[in-house]
Amino acid sequence: MLKLIDITDLYHPHQDVGDNFDLIMPYALPDIDLLLVILDCTEKFREPYADHSEWPDSFGPREPGIIPVTQLNYIFNRNVPFGISPLNPMVSPDDKMSDIPGYQNQGVDMLLKTLDESDEPVDIAVYGSLRCLAVAYNRNPQLLLEKVRMVHISASSSTPDYLEWNVLLDPNAFVCVLRSELPLTLYPCKTGSGAFAPSEFCTYWSLNDLGFIRKMDMRLQQYLCYAFNKSLRHDFLRVMDEEPDIKELDKFSGRQHNVWETAIWIEMTNRMLIEGADGCFRIVPKDEVTQTDKIFKTDILPCKLKVYDTGIYEFALCSEEKTNKFIYRISDPIGQEKALNEALGALYTSFKP
């Protein structure tokens, strides 16, 4: 079973509702042992009029996503611990943030404690800035080098001409982690400054509509209703046991949805995207793939990184024995996007808390 620490830039109300959507995965996939969730949020987006041009619905104040994590613990009858990451960017790549308020030390302290107490190597998946991971590394690099099996980074651009959103959140954190000795697999979110589009070295794809949510477990439907519609109901646990309102589902279930994180969940858990002999697309464990299945091929390729002080990097493929840095590649980006539009819905509707 994969031991996992999940670091997510999850807010409530959401800044990017994909964070709420994707956090279901480590709770629901049976081969993940979710040890810890760290909420990687940034102070300026807690302000009443925080906004960014790429997020047109992101106006208004928000806080770290304590409520959605608590809801998932409730739905799945779990007690996964969670903590807050430092809220302000690092001042240099070697910043230990020794003088931050105690409350903001939660995530760093819990990450180090979780690794120290684990009797097996741990994977870390990061969706957002690398701030918490970088600070933990600066405080105790030897522990991380001993206990971390792989860091999976859902961020950055695969072309060296664009400061991608997650890197912009904390460039010094990216410089620290990418120049470190940690084993890393990079899953770039974008290929450059142009429009989002599926491509060879990019995990982005477009989910045409969210209609499959109507077939999901009732409490997961309600969890997503609460998130997508930015509900502020104070009885945020009791509402999980209510039957979803059709009008609330209608507000978002037909909309298009941008996705970045699917590749990490597939790769980390040794799953594959396939087209079965019946013509249906599915995400299945590798040991369930048959000879009649068509596999959508992806690769984790060894590479060397040249990391600039801005946080931007260049990569060059190389032989595996010379590196512990890797990058994700898709053989058929357009075909994979088409297949995932069916397969991801099938996976989500199979989850039964």
PDB file of N, CA and C in Angstrom, residues 105-202:
ATOM      1  N   ASN A 105       3.325  26.799  11.712  1.00  0.00           N
ATOM      2  CA  ASN A 105       4.297  25.714  11.732  1.00  0.00           C
ATOM      3  C   ASN A 105       3.641  24.333  11.668  1.00  0.00           C
ATOM      4  N   GLN A 106       2.326  24.303  11.771  1.00  0.00           N
ATOM      5  CA  GLN A 106       1.622  23.020  11.829  1.00  0.00           C
ATOM      6  C   GLN A 106       2.064  22.067  10.727  1.00  0.00           C
ATOM      7  N   GLY A 107       1.928  22.527   9.476  1.00  0.00           N
ATOM      8  CA  GLY A 107       2.176  21.644   8.341  1.00  0.00           C
ATOM      9  C   GLY A 107       3.601  21.134   8.310  1.00  0.00           C
ATOM     10  N   VAL A 108       4.564  22.021   8.540  1.00  0.00           N
ATOM     11  CA  VAL A 108       5.974  21.624   8.520  1.00  0.00           C
ATOM     12  C   VAL A 108       6.254  20.631   9.640  1.00  0.00           C
ATOM     13  N   ASP A 109       5.791  20.952  10.853  1.00  0.00           N
ATOM     14  CA  ASP A 109       6.028  20.067  11.994  1.00  0.00           C
ATOM     15  C   ASP A 109       5.381  18.699  11.780  1.00  0.00           C
ATOM     16  N   MET A 110       4.161  18.689  11.262  1.00  0.00           N
ATOM     17  CA  MET A 110       3.454  17.429  11.059  1.00  0.00           C
ATOM     18  C   MET A 110       4.095  16.602   9.945  1.00  0.00           C
ATOM     19  N   LEU A 111       4.585  17.273   8.903  1.00  0.00           N
ATOM     20  CA  LEU A 111       5.273  16.556   7.829  1.00  0.00           C
ATOM     21  C   LEU A 111       6.515  15.860   8.383  1.00  0.00           C
ATOM     22  N   LEU A 112       7.325  16.587   9.143  1.00  0.00           N
ATOM     23  CA  LEU A 112       8.546  16.003   9.702  1.00  0.00           C
ATOM     24  C   LEU A 112       8.220  14.879  10.688  1.00  0.00           C
ATOM     25  N   LYS A 113       7.212  15.075  11.508  1.00  0.00           N
ATOM     26  CA  LYS A 113       6.825  14.052  12.490  1.00  0.00           C
ATOM     27  C   LYS A 113       6.310  12.798  11.788  1.00  0.00           C
ATOM     28  N   THR A 114       5.496  12.979  10.749  1.00  0.00           N
ATOM     29  CA  THR A 114       4.946  11.836  10.023  1.00  0.00           C
ATOM     30  C   THR A 114       6.051  11.019   9.370  1.00  0.00           C
ATOM     31  N   LEU A 115       7.006  11.698   8.753  1.00  0.00           N
ATOM     32  CA  LEU A 115       8.125  10.986   8.141  1.00  0.00           C
ATOM     33  C   LEU A 115       8.966  10.271   9.189  1.00  0.00           C
ATOM     34  N   ASP A 116       9.231  10.946  10.281  1.00  0.00           N
ATOM     35  CA  ASP A 116      10.065  10.366  11.329  1.00  0.00           C
ATOM     36  C   ASP A 116       9.441   9.093  11.902  1.00  0.00           C
ATOM     37  N   GLU A 117       8.122   9.072  12.029  1.00  0.00           N
ATOM     38  CA  GLU A 117       7.434   7.942  12.654  1.00  0.00           C
ATOM     39  C   GLU A 117       7.108   6.820  11.674  1.00  0.00           C
ATOM     40  N   SER A 118       7.249   7.068  10.386  1.00  0.00           N
ATOM     41  CA  SER A 118       6.914   6.042   9.395  1.00  0.00           C
ATOM     42  C   SER A 118       8.011   4.979   9.342  1.00  0.00           C
ATOM     43  N   ASP A 119       7.592   3.716   9.330  1.00  0.00           N
ATOM     44  CA  ASP A 119       8.561   2.621   9.216  1.00  0.00           C
ATOM     45  C   ASP A 119       8.771   2.197   7.768  1.00  0.00           C
ATOM     46  N   GLU A 120       8.148   2.916   6.834  1.00  0.00           N
ATOM     47  CA  GLU A 120       8.312   2.640   5.410  1.00  0.00           C
ATOM     48  C   GLU A 120       8.523   3.960   4.670  1.00  0.00           C
ATOM     49  N   PRO A 121       9.130   3.910   3.474  1.00  0.00           N
ATOM     50  CA  PRO A 121       9.255   5.136   2.674  1.00  0.00           C
ATOM     51  C   PRO A 121       7.884   5.719   2.334  1.00  0.00           C
ATOM     52  N   VAL A 122       7.832   7.032   2.220  1.00  0.00           N
ATOM     53  CA  VAL A 122       6.587   7.762   2.010  1.00  0.00           C
ATOM     54  C   VAL A 122       6.670   8.546   0.706  1.00  0.00           C
ATOM     55  N   ASP A 123       5.573   8.546  -0.046  1.00  0.00           N
ATOM     56  CA  ASP A 123       5.457   9.414  -1.208  1.00  0.00           C
ATOM     57  C   ASP A 123       4.808  10.722  -0.782  1.00  0.00           C
ATOM     58  N   ILE A 124       5.197  11.808  -1.431  1.00  0.00           N
ATOM     59  CA  ILE A 124       4.585  13.112  -1.187  1.00  0.00           C
ATOM     60  C   ILE A 124       4.062  13.631  -2.518  1.00  0.00           C
ATOM     61  N   ALA A 125       2.775  13.961  -2.571  1.00  0.00           N
ATOM     62  CA  ALA A 125       2.177  14.573  -3.755  1.00  0.00           C
ATOM     63  C   ALA A 125       1.905  16.036  -3.437  1.00  0.00           C
ATOM     64  N   VAL A 126       2.384  16.928  -4.313  1.00  0.00           N
ATOM     65  CA  VAL A 126       2.250  18.364  -4.070  1.00  0.00           C
ATOM     66  C   VAL A 126       1.454  18.999  -5.194  1.00  0.00           C
ATOM     67  N   TYR A 127       0.355  19.664  -4.820  1.00  0.00           N
ATOM     68  CA  TYR A 127      -0.496  20.378  -5.773  1.00  0.00           C
ATOM     69  C   TYR A 127      -0.550  21.834  -5.319  1.00  0.00           C
ATOM     70  N   GLY A 128       0.298  22.657  -5.884  1.00  0.00           N
ATOM     71  CA  GLY A 128       0.366  24.046  -5.462  1.00  0.00           C
ATOM     72  C   GLY A 128       1.815  24.473  -5.344  1.00  0.00           C
ATOM     73  N   SER A 129       2.091  25.372  -4.391  1.00  0.00           N
ATOM     74  CA  SER A 129       3.472  25.792  -4.167  1.00  0.00           C
ATOM     75  C   SER A 129       4.209  24.658  -3.467  1.00  0.00           C
ATOM     76  N   LEU A 130       5.522  24.738  -3.436  1.00  0.00           N
ATOM     77  CA  LEU A 130       6.335  23.737  -2.737  1.00  0.00           C
ATOM     78  C   LEU A 130       6.814  24.247  -1.379  1.00  0.00           C
ATOM     79  N   ARG A 131       6.129  25.264  -0.851  1.00  0.00           N
ATOM     80  CA  ARG A 131       6.634  25.973   0.330  1.00  0.00           C
ATOM     81  C   ARG A 131       6.835  25.067   1.542  1.00  0.00           C
ATOM     82  N   CYS A 132       5.806  24.312   1.904  1.00  0.00           N
ATOM     83  CA  CYS A 132       5.900  23.482   3.110  1.00  0.00           C
ATOM     84  C   CYS A 132       6.999  22.435   2.962  1.00  0.00           C
ATOM     85  N   LEU A 133       7.060  21.808   1.805  1.00  0.00           N
ATOM     86  CA  LEU A 133       8.085  20.803   1.561  1.00  0.00           C
ATOM     87  C   LEU A 133       9.481  21.421   1.611  1.00  0.00           C
ATOM     88  N   ALA A 134       9.639  22.590   1.013  1.00  0.00           N
ATOM     89  CA  ALA A 134      10.946  23.249   0.987  1.00  0.00           C
ATOM     90  C   ALA A 134      11.406  23.615   2.392  1.00  0.00           C
ATOM     91  N   VAL A 135      10.510  24.162   3.196  1.00  0.00           N
ATOM     92  CA  VAL A 135      10.880  24.544   4.562  1.00  0.00           C
ATOM     93  C   VAL A 135      11.240  23.311   5.381  1.00  0.00           C
ATOM     94  N   ALA A 136      10.467  22.244   5.232  1.00  0.00           N
ATOM     95  CA  ALA A 136      10.776  20.997   5.940  1.00  0.00           C
ATOM     96  C   ALA A 136      12.151  20.472   5.532  1.00  0.00           C
ATOM     97  N   TYR A 137      12.442  20.543   4.242  1.00  0.00           N
ATOM     98  CA  TYR A 137      13.746  20.086   3.752  1.00  0.00           C
ATOM     99  C   TYR A 137      14.870  20.936   4.335  1.00  0.00           C
ATOM    100  N   ASN A 138      14.683  22.233   4.377  1.00  0.00           N
ATOM    101  CA  ASN A 138      15.722  23.106   4.918  1.00  0.00           C
ATOM    102  C   ASN A 138      15.954  22.856   6.405  1.00  0.00           C
ATOM    103  N   ARG A 139      14.891  22.476   7.121  1.00  0.00           N
ATOM    104  CA  ARG A 139      15.043  22.226   8.562  1.00  0.00           C
ATOM    105  C   ARG A 139      15.664  20.858   8.848  1.00  0.00           C
ATOM    106  N   ASN A 140      15.351  19.857   8.035  1.00  0.00           N
ATOM    107  CA  ASN A 140      15.869  18.515   8.308  1.00  0.00           C
ATOM    108  C   ASN A 140      16.052  17.747   7.002  1.00  0.00           C
ATOM    109  N   PRO A 141      17.039  18.125   6.200  1.00  0.00           N
ATOM    110  CA  PRO A 141      17.213  17.477   4.895  1.00  0.00           C
ATOM    111  C   PRO A 141      17.494  15.986   5.005  1.00  0.00           C
ATOM    112  N   GLN A 142      18.242  15.562   6.025  1.00  0.00           N
ATOM    113  CA  GLN A 142      18.598  14.151   6.131  1.00  0.00           C
ATOM    114  C   GLN A 142      17.371  13.271   6.325  1.00  0.00           C
ATOM    115  N   LEU A 143      16.419  13.733   7.133  1.00  0.00           N
ATOM    116  CA  LEU A 143      15.198  12.963   7.357  1.00  0.00           C
ATOM    117  C   LEU A 143      14.432  12.767   6.059  1.00  0.00           C
ATOM    118  N   LEU A 144      14.281  13.841   5.284  1.00  0.00           N
ATOM    119  CA  LEU A 144      13.547  13.729   4.031  1.00  0.00           C
ATOM    120  C   LEU A 144      14.266  12.819   3.047  1.00  0.00           C
ATOM    121  N   LEU A 145      15.576  12.918   2.985  1.00  0.00           N
ATOM    122  CA  LEU A 145      16.326  12.066   2.055  1.00  0.00           C
ATOM    123  C   LEU A 145      16.233  10.597   2.455  1.00  0.00           C
ATOM    124  N   GLU A 146      16.102  10.324   3.740  1.00  0.00           N
ATOM    125  CA  GLU A 146      15.990   8.940   4.214  1.00  0.00           C
ATOM    126  C   GLU A 146      14.591   8.369   4.040  1.00  0.00           C
ATOM    127  N   LYS A 147      13.546   9.200   4.215  1.00  0.00           N
ATOM    128  CA  LYS A 147      12.188   8.669   4.322  1.00  0.00           C
ATOM    129  C   LYS A 147      11.316   8.898   3.091  1.00  0.00           C
ATOM    130  N   VAL A 148      11.666   9.822   2.205  1.00  0.00           N
ATOM    131  CA  VAL A 148      10.805  10.122   1.061  1.00  0.00           C
ATOM    132  C   VAL A 148      11.183   9.218  -0.112  1.00  0.00           C
ATOM    133  N   ARG A 149      10.218   8.406  -0.560  1.00  0.00           N
ATOM    134  CA  ARG A 149      10.466   7.547  -1.712  1.00  0.00           C
ATOM    135  C   ARG A 149      10.434   8.350  -3.004  1.00  0.00           C
ATOM    136  N   MET A 150       9.417   9.231  -3.145  1.00  0.00           N
ATOM    137  CA  MET A 150       9.288  10.063  -4.336  1.00  0.00           C
ATOM    138  C   MET A 150       8.405  11.264  -4.021  1.00  0.00           C
ATOM    139  N   VAL A 151       8.776  12.414  -4.575  1.00  0.00           N
ATOM    140  CA  VAL A 151       7.926  13.607  -4.537  1.00  0.00           C
ATOM    141  C   VAL A 151       7.313  13.769  -5.924  1.00  0.00           C
ATOM    142  N   HIS A 152       5.983  13.857  -5.980  1.00  0.00           N
ATOM    143  CA  HIS A 152       5.253  14.034  -7.231  1.00  0.00           C
ATOM    144  C   HIS A 152       4.761  15.479  -7.268  1.00  0.00           C
ATOM    145  N   ILE A 153       5.201  16.249  -8.262  1.00  0.00           N
ATOM    146  CA  ILE A 153       4.934  17.686  -8.301  1.00  0.00           C
ATOM    147  C   ILE A 153       3.988  18.017  -9.455  1.00  0.00           C
ATOM    148  N   SER A 154       2.768  18.410  -9.108  1.00  0.00           N
ATOM    149  CA  SER A 154       1.787  18.841 -10.110  1.00  0.00           C
ATOM    150  C   SER A 154       1.867  20.361 -10.204  1.00  0.00           C
ATOM    151  N   ALA A 155       2.782  20.840 -11.039  1.00  0.00           N
ATOM    152  CA  ALA A 155       3.018  22.290 -11.139  1.00  0.00           C
ATOM    153  C   ALA A 155       4.035  22.538 -12.234  1.00  0.00           C
ATOM    154  N   SER A 156       4.219  23.793 -12.560  1.00  0.00           N
ATOM    155  CA  SER A 156       5.249  24.298 -13.461  1.00  0.00           C
ATOM    156  C   SER A 156       4.849  24.167 -14.925  1.00  0.00           C
ATOM    157  N   SER A 157       5.717  24.677 -15.776  1.00  0.00           N
ATOM    158  CA  SER A 157       5.548  24.592 -17.221  1.00  0.00           C
ATOM    159  C   SER A 157       6.706  23.788 -17.784  1.00  0.00           C
ATOM    160  N   SER A 158       6.444  23.036 -18.854  1.00  0.00           N
ATOM    161  CA  SER A 158       7.503  22.223 -19.456  1.00  0.00           C
ATOM    162  C   SER A 158       8.320  23.013 -20.475  1.00  0.00           C
ATOM    163  N   THR A 159       8.039  24.297 -20.611  1.00  0.00           N
ATOM    164  CA  THR A 159       8.858  25.163 -21.461  1.00  0.00           C
ATOM    165  C   THR A 159       9.442  26.282 -20.593  1.00  0.00           C
ATOM    166  N   PRO A 160      10.683  26.670 -20.834  1.00  0.00           N
ATOM    167  CA  PRO A 160      11.371  27.609 -19.938  1.00  0.00           C
ATOM    168  C   PRO A 160      11.081  29.076 -20.230  1.00  0.00           C
ATOM    169  N   ASP A 161       9.870  29.377 -20.663  1.00  0.00           N
ATOM    170  CA  ASP A 161       9.547  30.769 -20.990  1.00  0.00           C
ATOM    171  C   ASP A 161       8.305  31.262 -20.253  1.00  0.00           C
ATOM    172  N   TYR A 162       7.877  30.507 -19.228  1.00  0.00           N
ATOM    173  CA  TYR A 162       6.611  30.854 -18.590  1.00  0.00           C
ATOM    174  C   TYR A 162       6.673  30.533 -17.107  1.00  0.00           C
ATOM    175  N   LEU A 163       6.409  31.533 -16.275  1.00  0.00           N
ATOM    176  CA  LEU A 163       6.371  31.361 -14.825  1.00  0.00           C
ATOM    177  C   LEU A 163       4.959  30.913 -14.441  1.00  0.00           C
ATOM    178  N   GLU A 164       4.768  29.624 -14.384  1.00  0.00           N
ATOM    179  CA  GLU A 164       3.432  29.040 -14.145  1.00  0.00           C
ATOM    180  C   GLU A 164       2.897  29.442 -12.772  1.00  0.00           C
ATOM    181  N   TRP A 165       1.573  29.424 -12.641  1.00  0.00           N
ATOM    182  CA  TRP A 165       0.868  29.918 -11.460  1.00  0.00           C
ATOM    183  C   TRP A 165       1.425  29.364 -10.154  1.00  0.00           C
ATOM    184  N   ASN A 166       1.602  28.044 -10.052  1.00  0.00           N
ATOM    185  CA  ASN A 166       2.071  27.445  -8.809  1.00  0.00           C
ATOM    186  C   ASN A 166       3.498  27.880  -8.468  1.00  0.00           C
ATOM    187  N   VAL A 167       4.336  28.030  -9.479  1.00  0.00           N
ATOM    188  CA  VAL A 167       5.704  28.499  -9.255  1.00  0.00           C
ATOM    189  C   VAL A 167       5.683  29.946  -8.783  1.00  0.00           C
ATOM    190  N   LEU A 168       4.808  30.735  -9.372  1.00  0.00           N
ATOM    191  CA  LEU A 168       4.698  32.154  -9.011  1.00  0.00           C
ATOM    192  C   LEU A 168       4.306  32.333  -7.543  1.00  0.00           C
ATOM    193  N   LEU A 169       3.590  31.355  -6.976  1.00  0.00           N
ATOM    194  CA  LEU A 169       3.196  31.440  -5.577  1.00  0.00           C
ATOM    195  C   LEU A 169       4.404  31.504  -4.645  1.00  0.00           C
ATOM    196  N   ASP A 170       5.486  30.794  -5.014  1.00  0.00           N
ATOM    197  CA  ASP A 170       6.676  30.796  -4.168  1.00  0.00           C
ATOM    198  C   ASP A 170       7.888  30.316  -4.966  1.00  0.00           C
ATOM    199  N   PRO A 171       8.478  31.194  -5.787  1.00  0.00           N
ATOM    200  CA  PRO A 171       9.622  30.780  -6.611  1.00  0.00           C
ATOM    201  C   PRO A 171      10.781  30.204  -5.814  1.00  0.00           C
ATOM    202  N   ASN A 172      11.067  30.769  -4.637  1.00  0.00           N
ATOM    203  CA  ASN A 172      12.176  30.263  -3.835  1.00  0.00           C
ATOM    204  C   ASN A 172      11.961  28.815  -3.393  1.00  0.00           C
ATOM    205  N   ALA A 173      10.714  28.454  -3.150  1.00  0.00           N
ATOM    206  CA  ALA A 173      10.415  27.073  -2.768  1.00  0.00           C
ATOM    207  C   ALA A 173      10.728  26.117  -3.914  1.00  0.00           C
ATOM    208  N   PHE A 174      10.390  26.521  -5.140  1.00  0.00           N
ATOM    209  CA  PHE A 174      10.684  25.675  -6.293  1.00  0.00           C
ATOM    210  C   PHE A 174      12.186  25.553  -6.513  1.00  0.00           C
ATOM    211  N   VAL A 175      12.902  26.656  -6.352  1.00  0.00           N
ATOM    212  CA  VAL A 175      14.357  26.594  -6.504  1.00  0.00           C
ATOM    213  C   VAL A 175      14.944  25.623  -5.486  1.00  0.00           C
ATOM    214  N   CYS A 176      14.498  25.724  -4.235  1.00  0.00           N
ATOM    215  CA  CYS A 176      14.989  24.854  -3.167  1.00  0.00           C
ATOM    216  C   CYS A 176      14.760  23.386  -3.492  1.00  0.00           C
ATOM    217  N   VAL A 177      13.531  23.031  -3.808  1.00  0.00           N
ATOM    218  CA  VAL A 177      13.182  21.618  -3.998  1.00  0.00           C
ATOM    219  C   VAL A 177      13.789  21.065  -5.279  1.00  0.00           C
ATOM    220  N   LEU A 178      13.717  21.829  -6.374  1.00  0.00           N
ATOM    221  CA  LEU A 178      14.221  21.312  -7.645  1.00  0.00           C
ATOM    222  C   LEU A 178      15.742  21.182  -7.657  1.00  0.00           C
ATOM    223  N   ARG A 179      16.435  21.979  -6.862  1.00  0.00           N
ATOM    224  CA  ARG A 179      17.896  21.849  -6.763  1.00  0.00           C
ATOM    225  C   ARG A 179      18.330  20.871  -5.679  1.00  0.00           C
ATOM    226  N   SER A 180      17.394  20.364  -4.911  1.00  0.00           N
ATOM    227  CA  SER A 180      17.723  19.469  -3.800  1.00  0.00           C
ATOM    228  C   SER A 180      18.104  18.080  -4.301  1.00  0.00           C
ATOM    229  N   GLU A 181      18.480  17.213  -3.369  1.00  0.00           N
ATOM    230  CA  GLU A 181      18.800  15.816  -3.676  1.00  0.00           C
ATOM    231  C   GLU A 181      17.571  14.922  -3.614  1.00  0.00           C
ATOM    232  N   LEU A 182      16.412  15.483  -3.352  1.00  0.00           N
ATOM    233  CA  LEU A 182      15.197  14.680  -3.248  1.00  0.00           C
ATOM    234  C   LEU A 182      14.849  14.022  -4.579  1.00  0.00           C
ATOM    235  N   PRO A 183      14.306  12.808  -4.560  1.00  0.00           N
ATOM    236  CA  PRO A 183      13.791  12.193  -5.789  1.00  0.00           C
ATOM    237  C   PRO A 183      12.494  12.871  -6.201  1.00  0.00           C
ATOM    238  N   LEU A 184      12.426  13.336  -7.452  1.00  0.00           N
ATOM    239  CA  LEU A 184      11.286  14.125  -7.912  1.00  0.00           C
ATOM    240  C   LEU A 184      10.748  13.572  -9.229  1.00  0.00           C
ATOM    241  N   THR A 185       9.419  13.573  -9.353  1.00  0.00           N
ATOM    242  CA  THR A 185       8.782  13.376 -10.652  1.00  0.00           C
ATOM    243  C   THR A 185       7.936  14.606 -10.932  1.00  0.00           C
ATOM    244  N   LEU A 186       8.181  15.237 -12.078  1.00  0.00           N
ATOM    245  CA  LEU A 186       7.504  16.477 -12.449  1.00  0.00           C
ATOM    246  C   LEU A 186       6.356  16.171 -13.388  1.00  0.00           C
ATOM    247  N   TYR A 187       5.204  16.731 -13.080  1.00  0.00           N
ATOM    248  CA  TYR A 187       4.009  16.617 -13.906  1.00  0.00           C
ATOM    249  C   TYR A 187       3.591  18.038 -14.295  1.00  0.00           C
ATOM    250  N   PRO A 188       4.185  18.634 -15.330  1.00  0.00           N
ATOM    251  CA  PRO A 188       3.891  20.029 -15.666  1.00  0.00           C
ATOM    252  C   PRO A 188       2.407  20.251 -15.950  1.00  0.00           C
ATOM    253  N   CYS A 189       1.909  21.408 -15.491  1.00  0.00           N
ATOM    254  CA  CYS A 189       0.504  21.776 -15.705  1.00  0.00           C
ATOM    255  C   CYS A 189       0.290  22.484 -17.034  1.00  0.00           C
ATOM    256  N   LYS A 190       1.366  23.003 -17.602  1.00  0.00           N
ATOM    257  CA  LYS A 190       1.215  23.834 -18.783  1.00  0.00           C
ATOM    258  C   LYS A 190       2.478  23.727 -19.628  1.00  0.00           C
ATOM    259  N   THR A 191       2.359  24.062 -20.916  1.00  0.00           N
ATOM    260  CA  THR A 191       3.518  24.003 -21.802  1.00  0.00           C
ATOM    261  C   THR A 191       4.075  25.375 -22.138  1.00  0.00           C
ATOM    262  N   GLY A 192       3.392  26.431 -21.751  1.00  0.00           N
ATOM    263  CA  GLY A 192       3.861  27.770 -22.054  1.00  0.00           C
ATOM    264  C   GLY A 192       2.810  28.784 -21.705  1.00  0.00           C
ATOM    265  N   SER A 193       2.957  29.991 -22.198  1.00  0.00           N
ATOM    266  CA  SER A 193       2.072  31.084 -21.818  1.00  0.00           C
ATOM    267  C   SER A 193       0.792  31.148 -22.639  1.00  0.00           C
ATOM    268  N   GLY A 194       0.646  30.273 -23.613  1.00  0.00           N
ATOM    269  CA  GLY A 194      -0.554  30.288 -24.438  1.00  0.00           C
ATOM    270  C   GLY A 194      -1.731  29.609 -23.760  1.00  0.00           C
ATOM    271  N   ALA A 195      -2.769  29.325 -24.539  1.00  0.00           N
ATOM    272  CA  ALA A 195      -3.976  28.701 -24.006  1.00  0.00           C
ATOM    273  C   ALA A 195      -3.678  27.280 -23.541  1.00  0.00           C
ATOM    274  N   PHE A 196      -4.428  26.817 -22.536  1.00  0.00           N
ATOM    275  CA  PHE A 196      -4.299  25.453 -22.076  1.00  0.00           C
ATOM    276  C   PHE A 196      -4.707  24.496 -23.186  1.00  0.00           C
ATOM    277  N   ALA A 197      -3.938  23.433 -23.351  1.00  0.00           N
ATOM    278  CA  ALA A 197      -4.244  22.402 -24.345  1.00  0.00           C
ATOM    279  C   ALA A 197      -3.459  21.154 -24.001  1.00  0.00           C
ATOM    280  N   PRO A 198      -4.023  19.967 -24.256  1.00  0.00           N
ATOM    281  CA  PRO A 198      -3.271  18.737 -24.006  1.00  0.00           C
ATOM    282  C   PRO A 198      -2.008  18.705 -24.858  1.00  0.00           C
ATOM    283  N   SER A 199      -0.922  18.203 -24.282  1.00  0.00           N
ATOM    284  CA  SER A 199       0.320  18.098 -25.033  1.00  0.00           C
ATOM    285  C   SER A 199       1.205  17.032 -24.406  1.00  0.00           C
ATOM    286  N   GLU A 200       2.313  16.749 -25.040  1.00  0.00           N
ATOM    287  CA  GLU A 200       3.169  15.623 -24.668  1.00  0.00           C
ATOM    288  C   GLU A 200       3.684  15.718 -23.233  1.00  0.00           C
ATOM    289  N   PHE A 201       4.202  16.866 -22.837  1.00  0.00           N
ATOM    290  CA  PHE A 201       4.738  17.060 -21.495  1.00  0.00           C
ATOM    291  C   PHE A 201       3.827  17.997 -20.706  1.00  0.00           C
ATOM    292  N   CYS A 202       2.606  17.604 -20.522  1.00  0.00           N
ATOM    293  CA  CYS A 202       1.624  18.441 -19.817  1.00  0.00           C
ATOM    294  C   CYS A 202       0.470  17.570 -19.349  1.00  0.00           C
TER     295      CYS A 202
END
